[in-house]
Amino acid sequence: MSNQKSVFLETHNINNRAGGLGTFNYELIKGLSELNFDEMKLTLNATDIQALENEFGKKFNYHKYTSLSRLKFFRTRKKYDLWHSVNQNTKVEPHKCQKYLLTIHDVNFTEEVSADTNHKRNKLFLEKLNQATAITYISEFSKKQTHQYFNVPNVPEYVIHNGNPITKLVDTSSYIPNVPVDKPFFYTIGDFIERKNYGSIINMMKLIKDYNLIISGNNDKKYGEEIKKLIVNNGLSNQVFLTGKVTDEGKQFFMKNCTAFLFPSIREGFGLPPIEAMSFGKPVFLSDKTSLPEIGGNEAYYWTNFDPEYMKNGLFDGLNSFENNRNENELLLKKRAAIFDWKIAAAEYLKIYKNILF
């Protein structure tokens, strides 16, 4: 079909599957791969084209990402009918652009770096914002946050919730964890960055005797070192354990076997791990900040502050109420997780491509 419209998906973050953006890119692509879009040709941008081609074959076209393409002079000159910037941080931009779709996960940089519109980071974002033909947000919160800090152009705006990354259950029976699991444990997973607020649950663990806490994620950055110190200084080395990065099998093993999933993050554009934990019917304890109430709904338990005594009491009150009606509560949590579906999300993005192009 010669009148096929061309869409470029700026997905080079797919390389980092351990982070939220990498997961988003991969799951969006996987969701799209199951849909029919004959009237469009979708091109994916990635370093490792071969891996994508092996998985998705001729369903997509592929463009090899190089870090040079972040520089203005080396931007891709090929014309696409639509450019989809799948996150607000990417420095890869089109040389010339007919239509531009921007997906915003969060504008946390306004709170963590600078809110000054002349700051380099904000200027970069404003450039994207001002060329957008349409904007999608991954949560009502990220939409609200963007409007709070920026003059958003008068273009169509959509909120599309992410799906649950756990689409198939892995057999974890032969998984051998690298941390002790002989005691009941609480679990959490994510990047080791300050906004994840792991310090709060470690301080809480000083007041809890019969449980361990296990934290997964790449912990070799600065915040990881701080957390390791905090564990040692509090004498919690035989109670709080860091696994480092884990495989899907590992993640599912810990989620399936934990007593509860803890997620005290103070800034979250969306927050996928709580959904994953809910799909195992596990009670989830979240901070009531930013997008998390949107994710957990009435099925989750919330902390409104991070005083260790208060957090501990909230945790055990929640666990008691969960146990009082365990079967029904598990069912409600699984139902809640099921409303977040990548196939549905991908279909919504596809619909927006069509709205823009046809």
GROMACS .gro file of C-alpha atoms in nm:
model
  358
    1MET     CA    1   0.000   0.000   0.000
    2SER     CA    2   0.174   0.312  -0.122
    3ASN     CA    3  -0.047   0.545   0.084
    4GLN     CA    4   0.072   0.385   0.410
    5LYS     CA    5   0.148   0.649   0.671
    6SER     CA    6   0.487   0.630   0.842
    7VAL     CA    7   0.523   0.654   1.221
    8PHE     CA    8   0.859   0.676   1.401
    9LEU     CA    9   0.862   0.556   1.763
   10GLU     CA   10   1.155   0.699   1.958
   11THR     CA   11   1.206   0.391   2.172
   12HIS     CA   12   1.583   0.374   2.230
   13ASN     CA   13   1.528   0.348   2.610
   14ILE     CA   14   1.418  -0.009   2.546
   15ASN     CA   15   1.779  -0.110   2.625
   16ASN     CA   16   1.723  -0.053   2.994
   17ARG     CA   17   1.448  -0.302   3.073
   18ALA     CA   18   1.517  -0.277   3.445
   19GLY     CA   19   1.395   0.084   3.455
   20GLY     CA   20   1.039   0.209   3.414
   21LEU     CA   21   1.097   0.374   3.075
   22GLY     CA   22   1.258   0.065   2.927
   23THR     CA   23   0.967  -0.146   3.047
   24PHE     CA   24   0.721   0.106   2.904
   25ASN     CA   25   0.889   0.101   2.562
   26TYR     CA   26   0.904  -0.275   2.545
   27GLU     CA   27   0.549  -0.336   2.665
   28LEU     CA   28   0.405  -0.072   2.432
   29ILE     CA   29   0.585  -0.232   2.136
   30LYS     CA   30   0.474  -0.580   2.243
   31GLY     CA   31   0.114  -0.457   2.277
   32LEU     CA   32   0.127  -0.294   1.933
   33SER     CA   33   0.275  -0.609   1.780
   34GLU     CA   34  -0.048  -0.795   1.858
   35LEU     CA   35  -0.266  -0.540   1.679
   36ASN     CA   36  -0.343  -0.474   1.317
   37PHE     CA   37  -0.216  -0.149   1.161
   38ASP     CA   38  -0.186  -0.222   0.789
   39GLU     CA   39  -0.250   0.139   0.695
   40MET     CA   40   0.064   0.248   0.885
   41LYS     CA   41   0.429   0.153   0.889
   42LEU     CA   42   0.576   0.173   1.240
   43THR     CA   43   0.952   0.218   1.278
   44LEU     CA   44   1.123   0.138   1.609
   45ASN     CA   45   1.443   0.311   1.722
   46ALA     CA   46   1.686   0.088   1.914
   47THR     CA   47   2.052  -0.003   1.955
   48ASP     CA   48   1.997  -0.377   1.936
   49ILE     CA   49   1.777  -0.409   1.629
   50GLN     CA   50   1.850  -0.779   1.596
   51ALA     CA   51   1.683  -0.867   1.927
   52LEU     CA   52   1.366  -0.679   1.830
   53GLU     CA   53   1.365  -0.831   1.484
   54ASN     CA   54   1.400  -1.179   1.631
   55GLU     CA   55   1.097  -1.116   1.849
   56PHE     CA   56   0.871  -0.910   1.622
   57GLY     CA   57   0.991  -0.995   1.272
   58LYS     CA   58   0.845  -0.789   0.988
   59LYS     CA   59   0.568  -0.638   1.198
   60PHE     CA   60   0.782  -0.321   1.233
   61ASN     CA   61   1.058  -0.138   1.050
   62TYR     CA   62   1.376  -0.079   1.250
   63HIS     CA   63   1.612   0.216   1.279
   64LYS     CA   64   1.951   0.177   1.448
   65TYR     CA   65   1.995   0.421   1.735
   66THR     CA   66   2.331   0.587   1.787
   67SER     CA   67   2.406   0.839   2.059
   68LEU     CA   68   2.514   1.086   1.789
   69SER     CA   69   2.149   1.124   1.687
   70ARG     CA   70   2.098   1.324   2.008
   71LEU     CA   71   2.295   1.608   1.848
   72LYS     CA   72   2.104   1.852   1.628
   73PHE     CA   73   2.333   1.807   1.329
   74PHE     CA   74   2.296   1.427   1.327
   75ARG     CA   75   1.918   1.410   1.363
   76THR     CA   76   1.751   1.166   1.129
   77ARG     CA   77   1.667   1.344   0.802
   78LYS     CA   78   1.415   1.093   0.683
   79LYS     CA   79   1.062   1.236   0.685
   80TYR     CA   80   0.799   1.054   0.885
   81ASP     CA   81   0.430   1.142   0.888
   82LEU     CA   82   0.425   1.113   1.266
   83TRP     CA   83   0.699   1.116   1.526
   84HIS     CA   84   0.610   0.965   1.864
   85SER     CA   85   0.837   1.080   2.143
   86VAL     CA   86   0.754   0.802   2.390
   87ASN     CA   87   0.895   0.986   2.689
   88GLN     CA   88   0.958   1.346   2.787
   89ASN     CA   89   1.332   1.305   2.857
   90THR     CA   90   1.460   1.167   2.529
   91LYS     CA   91   1.708   1.395   2.352
   92VAL     CA   92   1.649   1.226   2.016
   93GLU     CA   93   1.437   1.454   1.800
   94PRO     CA   94   1.337   1.465   1.432
   95HIS     CA   95   1.522   1.694   1.195
   96LYS     CA   96   1.190   1.803   1.050
   97CYS     CA   97   0.856   1.691   1.167
   98GLN     CA   98   0.507   1.681   1.017
   99LYS     CA   99   0.314   1.567   1.325
  100TYR     CA  100   0.448   1.508   1.674
  101LEU     CA  101   0.298   1.303   1.957
  102LEU     CA  102   0.450   1.351   2.302
  103THR     CA  103   0.402   1.101   2.585
  104ILE     CA  104   0.464   1.251   2.930
  105HIS     CA  105   0.542   1.017   3.220
  106ASP     CA  106   0.616   1.290   3.474
  107VAL     CA  107   0.782   1.628   3.499
  108ASN     CA  108   0.964   1.539   3.823
  109PHE     CA  109   1.267   1.731   3.694
  110THR     CA  110   1.085   2.056   3.778
  111GLU     CA  111   1.088   1.947   4.143
  112GLU     CA  112   1.420   1.762   4.148
  113VAL     CA  113   1.637   1.979   3.921
  114SER     CA  114   1.482   2.322   3.875
  115ALA     CA  115   1.144   2.484   3.812
  116ASP     CA  116   1.309   2.775   3.627
  117THR     CA  117   1.182   2.772   3.268
  118ASN     CA  118   1.524   2.894   3.151
  119HIS     CA  119   1.693   2.586   3.293
  120LYS     CA  120   1.843   2.369   3.016
  121ARG     CA  121   1.632   2.069   3.118
  122ASN     CA  122   1.307   2.266   3.108
  123LYS     CA  123   1.395   2.433   2.778
  124LEU     CA  124   1.443   2.093   2.621
  125PHE     CA  125   1.102   1.984   2.747
  126LEU     CA  126   0.934   2.308   2.633
  127GLU     CA  127   1.067   2.249   2.283
  128LYS     CA  128   0.891   1.912   2.278
  129LEU     CA  129   0.576   2.052   2.432
  130ASN     CA  130   0.548   2.334   2.183
  131GLN     CA  131   0.580   2.115   1.877
  132ALA     CA  132   0.327   1.859   1.999
  133THR     CA  133   0.027   1.788   1.776
  134ALA     CA  134  -0.119   1.587   2.064
  135ILE     CA  135  -0.008   1.484   2.414
  136THR     CA  136  -0.063   1.163   2.607
  137TYR     CA  137  -0.005   1.126   2.981
  138ILE     CA  138   0.038   0.800   3.171
  139SER     CA  139  -0.174   0.921   3.464
  140GLU     CA  140  -0.414   1.198   3.565
  141PHE     CA  141  -0.142   1.300   3.809
  142SER     CA  142   0.122   1.353   3.540
  143LYS     CA  143  -0.128   1.563   3.343
  144LYS     CA  144  -0.201   1.776   3.649
  145GLN     CA  145   0.171   1.809   3.730
  146THR     CA  146   0.254   1.919   3.372
  147HIS     CA  147  -0.018   2.184   3.377
  148GLN     CA  148   0.106   2.303   3.714
  149TYR     CA  149   0.455   2.387   3.585
  150PHE     CA  150   0.408   2.460   3.215
  151ASN     CA  151   0.183   2.640   2.971
  152VAL     CA  152   0.051   2.342   2.783
  153PRO     CA  153  -0.043   2.420   2.421
  154ASN     CA  154  -0.406   2.387   2.324
  155VAL     CA  155  -0.386   2.045   2.156
  156PRO     CA  156  -0.576   1.719   2.216
  157GLU     CA  157  -0.469   1.557   2.546
  158TYR     CA  158  -0.526   1.198   2.651
  159VAL     CA  159  -0.460   0.996   2.966
  160ILE     CA  160  -0.364   0.634   2.893
  161HIS     CA  161  -0.276   0.416   3.190
  162ASN     CA  162   0.014   0.175   3.151
  163GLY     CA  163  -0.057  -0.196   3.155
  164ASN     CA  164   0.063  -0.459   3.400
  165PRO     CA  165   0.408  -0.581   3.287
  166ILE     CA  166   0.338  -0.926   3.428
  167THR     CA  167   0.148  -1.082   3.141
  168LYS     CA  168   0.262  -1.439   3.195
  169LEU     CA  169   0.348  -1.620   3.513
  170VAL     CA  170   0.693  -1.772   3.521
  171ASP     CA  171   0.766  -2.102   3.693
  172THR     CA  172   0.969  -1.994   3.996
  173SER     CA  173   0.997  -2.335   4.165
  174SER     CA  174   1.365  -2.377   4.083
  175TYR     CA  175   1.465  -2.015   4.154
  176ILE     CA  176   1.743  -1.986   4.408
  177PRO     CA  177   1.741  -1.643   4.573
  178ASN     CA  178   2.071  -1.475   4.668
  179VAL     CA  179   1.922  -1.353   5.000
  180PRO     CA  180   1.769  -1.550   5.290
  181VAL     CA  181   1.397  -1.626   5.260
  182ASP     CA  182   1.361  -1.846   5.568
  183LYS     CA  183   1.159  -1.578   5.750
  184PRO     CA  184   0.841  -1.401   5.631
  185PHE     CA  185   0.946  -1.091   5.436
  186PHE     CA  186   0.822  -0.765   5.290
  187TYR     CA  187   0.933  -0.683   4.935
  188THR     CA  188   0.994  -0.382   4.715
  189ILE     CA  189   1.162  -0.323   4.379
  190GLY     CA  190   1.273  -0.020   4.177
  191ASP     CA  191   1.560   0.205   4.079
  192PHE     CA  192   1.774   0.322   4.369
  193ILE     CA  193   1.691   0.691   4.345
  194GLU     CA  194   1.601   0.920   4.633
  195ARG     CA  195   1.236   0.959   4.545
  196LYS     CA  196   1.184   0.585   4.603
  197ASN     CA  197   1.225   0.670   4.971
  198TYR     CA  198   1.361   0.329   5.078
  199GLY     CA  199   1.510   0.490   5.389
  200SER     CA  200   1.161   0.524   5.539
  201ILE     CA  201   1.088   0.150   5.533
  202ILE     CA  202   1.438   0.066   5.658
  203ASN     CA  203   1.385   0.299   5.957
  204MET     CA  204   1.050   0.128   6.013
  205MET     CA  205   1.222  -0.215   6.016
  206LYS     CA  206   1.411  -0.115   6.332
  207LEU     CA  207   1.075  -0.152   6.512
  208ILE     CA  208   0.983  -0.488   6.354
  209LYS     CA  209   1.131  -0.813   6.472
  210ASP     CA  210   0.974  -1.115   6.303
  211TYR     CA  211   1.003  -1.008   5.939
  212ASN     CA  212   1.276  -0.934   5.689
  213LEU     CA  213   1.275  -0.670   5.417
  214ILE     CA  214   1.405  -0.750   5.068
  215ILE     CA  215   1.476  -0.473   4.814
  216SER     CA  216   1.554  -0.542   4.446
  217GLY     CA  217   1.702  -0.303   4.192
  218ASN     CA  218   2.034  -0.171   4.072
  219ASN     CA  219   2.192  -0.037   4.392
  220ASP     CA  220   2.538   0.070   4.278
  221LYS     CA  221   2.453   0.440   4.244
  222LYS     CA  222   2.497   0.707   4.511
  223TYR     CA  223   2.160   0.647   4.676
  224GLY     CA  224   2.234   0.273   4.684
  225GLU     CA  225   2.549   0.344   4.885
  226GLU     CA  226   2.348   0.559   5.130
  227ILE     CA  227   2.095   0.279   5.176
  228LYS     CA  228   2.369   0.021   5.239
  229LYS     CA  229   2.516   0.253   5.506
  230LEU     CA  230   2.175   0.304   5.666
  231ILE     CA  231   2.126  -0.074   5.691
  232VAL     CA  232   2.466  -0.126   5.855
  233ASN     CA  233   2.440   0.175   6.088
  234ASN     CA  234   2.105   0.054   6.216
  235GLY     CA  235   2.235  -0.297   6.278
  236LEU     CA  236   1.988  -0.439   6.027
  237SER     CA  237   2.230  -0.644   5.814
  238ASN     CA  238   2.061  -0.968   5.913
  239GLN     CA  239   1.710  -0.831   5.846
  240VAL     CA  240   1.722  -0.603   5.542
  241PHE     CA  241   1.866  -0.753   5.222
  242LEU     CA  242   1.946  -0.609   4.880
  243THR     CA  243   1.929  -0.851   4.588
  244GLY     CA  244   2.062  -0.614   4.320
  245LYS     CA  245   1.894  -0.641   3.978
  246VAL     CA  246   1.668  -0.943   3.938
  247THR     CA  247   1.537  -1.141   3.642
  248ASP     CA  248   1.163  -1.172   3.572
  249GLU     CA  249   1.179  -1.509   3.745
  250GLY     CA  250   1.339  -1.349   4.050
  251LYS     CA  251   1.092  -1.063   4.065
  252GLN     CA  252   0.797  -1.300   4.042
  253PHE     CA  253   0.949  -1.531   4.303
  254PHE     CA  254   0.975  -1.247   4.557
  255MET     CA  255   0.631  -1.105   4.472
  256LYS     CA  256   0.467  -1.447   4.498
  257ASN     CA  257   0.631  -1.526   4.834
  258CYS     CA  258   0.627  -1.192   5.017
  259THR     CA  259   0.386  -1.110   5.299
  260ALA     CA  260   0.325  -0.763   5.156
  261PHE     CA  261   0.460  -0.526   4.894
  262LEU     CA  262   0.585  -0.186   5.018
  263PHE     CA  263   0.618   0.120   4.792
  264PRO     CA  264   0.675   0.443   4.986
  265SER     CA  265   0.777   0.644   4.677
  266ILE     CA  266   0.722   1.018   4.704
  267ARG     CA  267   0.718   1.094   4.331
  268GLU     CA  268   0.578   0.853   4.078
  269GLY     CA  269   0.440   0.932   3.733
  270PHE     CA  270   0.273   0.594   3.739
  271GLY     CA  271   0.429   0.316   3.946
  272LEU     CA  272   0.418  -0.027   3.783
  273PRO     CA  273   0.550  -0.252   4.066
  274PRO     CA  274   0.239  -0.212   4.288
  275ILE     CA  275   0.023  -0.338   3.999
  276GLU     CA  276   0.253  -0.637   3.954
  277ALA     CA  277   0.226  -0.718   4.325
  278MET     CA  278  -0.154  -0.677   4.319
  279SER     CA  279  -0.175  -0.929   4.035
  280PHE     CA  280  -0.039  -1.185   4.283
  281GLY     CA  281  -0.311  -1.085   4.529
  282LYS     CA  282  -0.056  -0.929   4.765
  283PRO     CA  283  -0.150  -0.644   5.000
  284VAL     CA  284   0.028  -0.328   4.884
  285PHE     CA  285   0.129  -0.039   5.109
  286LEU     CA  286   0.190   0.284   4.920
  287SER     CA  287   0.264   0.644   4.998
  288ASP     CA  288  -0.042   0.861   4.927
  289LYS     CA  289   0.171   1.090   4.709
  290THR     CA  290   0.144   1.180   4.339
  291SER     CA  291  -0.004   0.909   4.113
  292LEU     CA  292  -0.006   0.617   4.358
  293PRO     CA  293  -0.368   0.651   4.482
  294GLU     CA  294  -0.470   0.640   4.114
  295ILE     CA  295  -0.292   0.306   4.082
  296GLY     CA  296  -0.388   0.140   4.410
  297GLY     CA  297  -0.745   0.269   4.431
  298ASN     CA  298  -0.944   0.152   4.733
  299GLU     CA  299  -0.768  -0.183   4.728
  300ALA     CA  300  -0.432  -0.052   4.852
  301TYR     CA  301  -0.326   0.071   5.197
  302TYR     CA  302  -0.167   0.417   5.224
  303TRP     CA  303   0.085   0.595   5.441
  304THR     CA  304   0.031   0.970   5.472
  305ASN     CA  305   0.366   1.034   5.642
  306PHE     CA  306   0.690   0.849   5.709
  307ASP     CA  307   0.722   0.840   6.085
  308PRO     CA  308   0.856   0.485   6.158
  309GLU     CA  309   0.611   0.413   6.442
  310TYR     CA  310   0.315   0.534   6.235
  311MET     CA  311   0.429   0.332   5.931
  312LYS     CA  312   0.467   0.015   6.139
  313ASN     CA  313   0.120   0.054   6.293
  314GLY     CA  314  -0.035   0.121   5.951
  315LEU     CA  315   0.138  -0.185   5.810
  316PHE     CA  316   0.016  -0.425   6.078
  317ASP     CA  317  -0.335  -0.276   6.089
  318GLY     CA  318  -0.352  -0.326   5.713
  319LEU     CA  319  -0.219  -0.682   5.734
  320ASN     CA  320  -0.477  -0.768   6.001
  321SER     CA  321  -0.763  -0.628   5.795
  322PHE     CA  322  -0.629  -0.814   5.489
  323GLU     CA  323  -0.610  -1.147   5.677
  324ASN     CA  324  -0.963  -1.105   5.817
  325ASN     CA  325  -1.102  -1.160   5.470
  326ARG     CA  326  -0.806  -1.296   5.280
  327ASN     CA  327  -0.976  -1.470   4.986
  328GLU     CA  328  -1.201  -1.180   4.897
  329ASN     CA  329  -0.921  -0.926   4.937
  330GLU     CA  330  -0.688  -1.126   4.713
  331LEU     CA  331  -0.958  -1.140   4.449
  332LEU     CA  332  -1.019  -0.764   4.467
  333LEU     CA  333  -0.647  -0.694   4.429
  334LYS     CA  334  -0.617  -0.925   4.127
  335LYS     CA  335  -0.923  -0.760   3.971
  336ARG     CA  336  -0.772  -0.418   4.028
  337ALA     CA  337  -0.445  -0.524   3.862
  338ALA     CA  338  -0.634  -0.664   3.562
  339ILE     CA  339  -0.774  -0.324   3.461
  340PHE     CA  340  -0.420  -0.220   3.368
  341ASP     CA  341  -0.366  -0.396   3.036
  342TRP     CA  342  -0.095  -0.327   2.776
  343LYS     CA  343  -0.304  -0.451   2.486
  344ILE     CA  344  -0.574  -0.199   2.574
  345ALA     CA  345  -0.313   0.075   2.622
  346ALA     CA  346  -0.145  -0.005   2.287
  347ALA     CA  347  -0.483   0.004   2.111
  348GLU     CA  348  -0.542   0.353   2.257
  349TYR     CA  349  -0.206   0.477   2.125
  350LEU     CA  350  -0.287   0.330   1.786
  351LYS     CA  351  -0.621   0.511   1.786
  352ILE     CA  352  -0.440   0.839   1.854
  353TYR     CA  353  -0.195   0.774   1.566
  354LYS     CA  354  -0.499   0.734   1.341
  355ASN     CA  355  -0.672   1.046   1.479
  356ILE     CA  356  -0.361   1.247   1.398
  357LEU     CA  357  -0.287   1.096   1.057
  358PHE     CA  358  -0.622   1.029   0.893
   0.00000   0.00000   0.00000
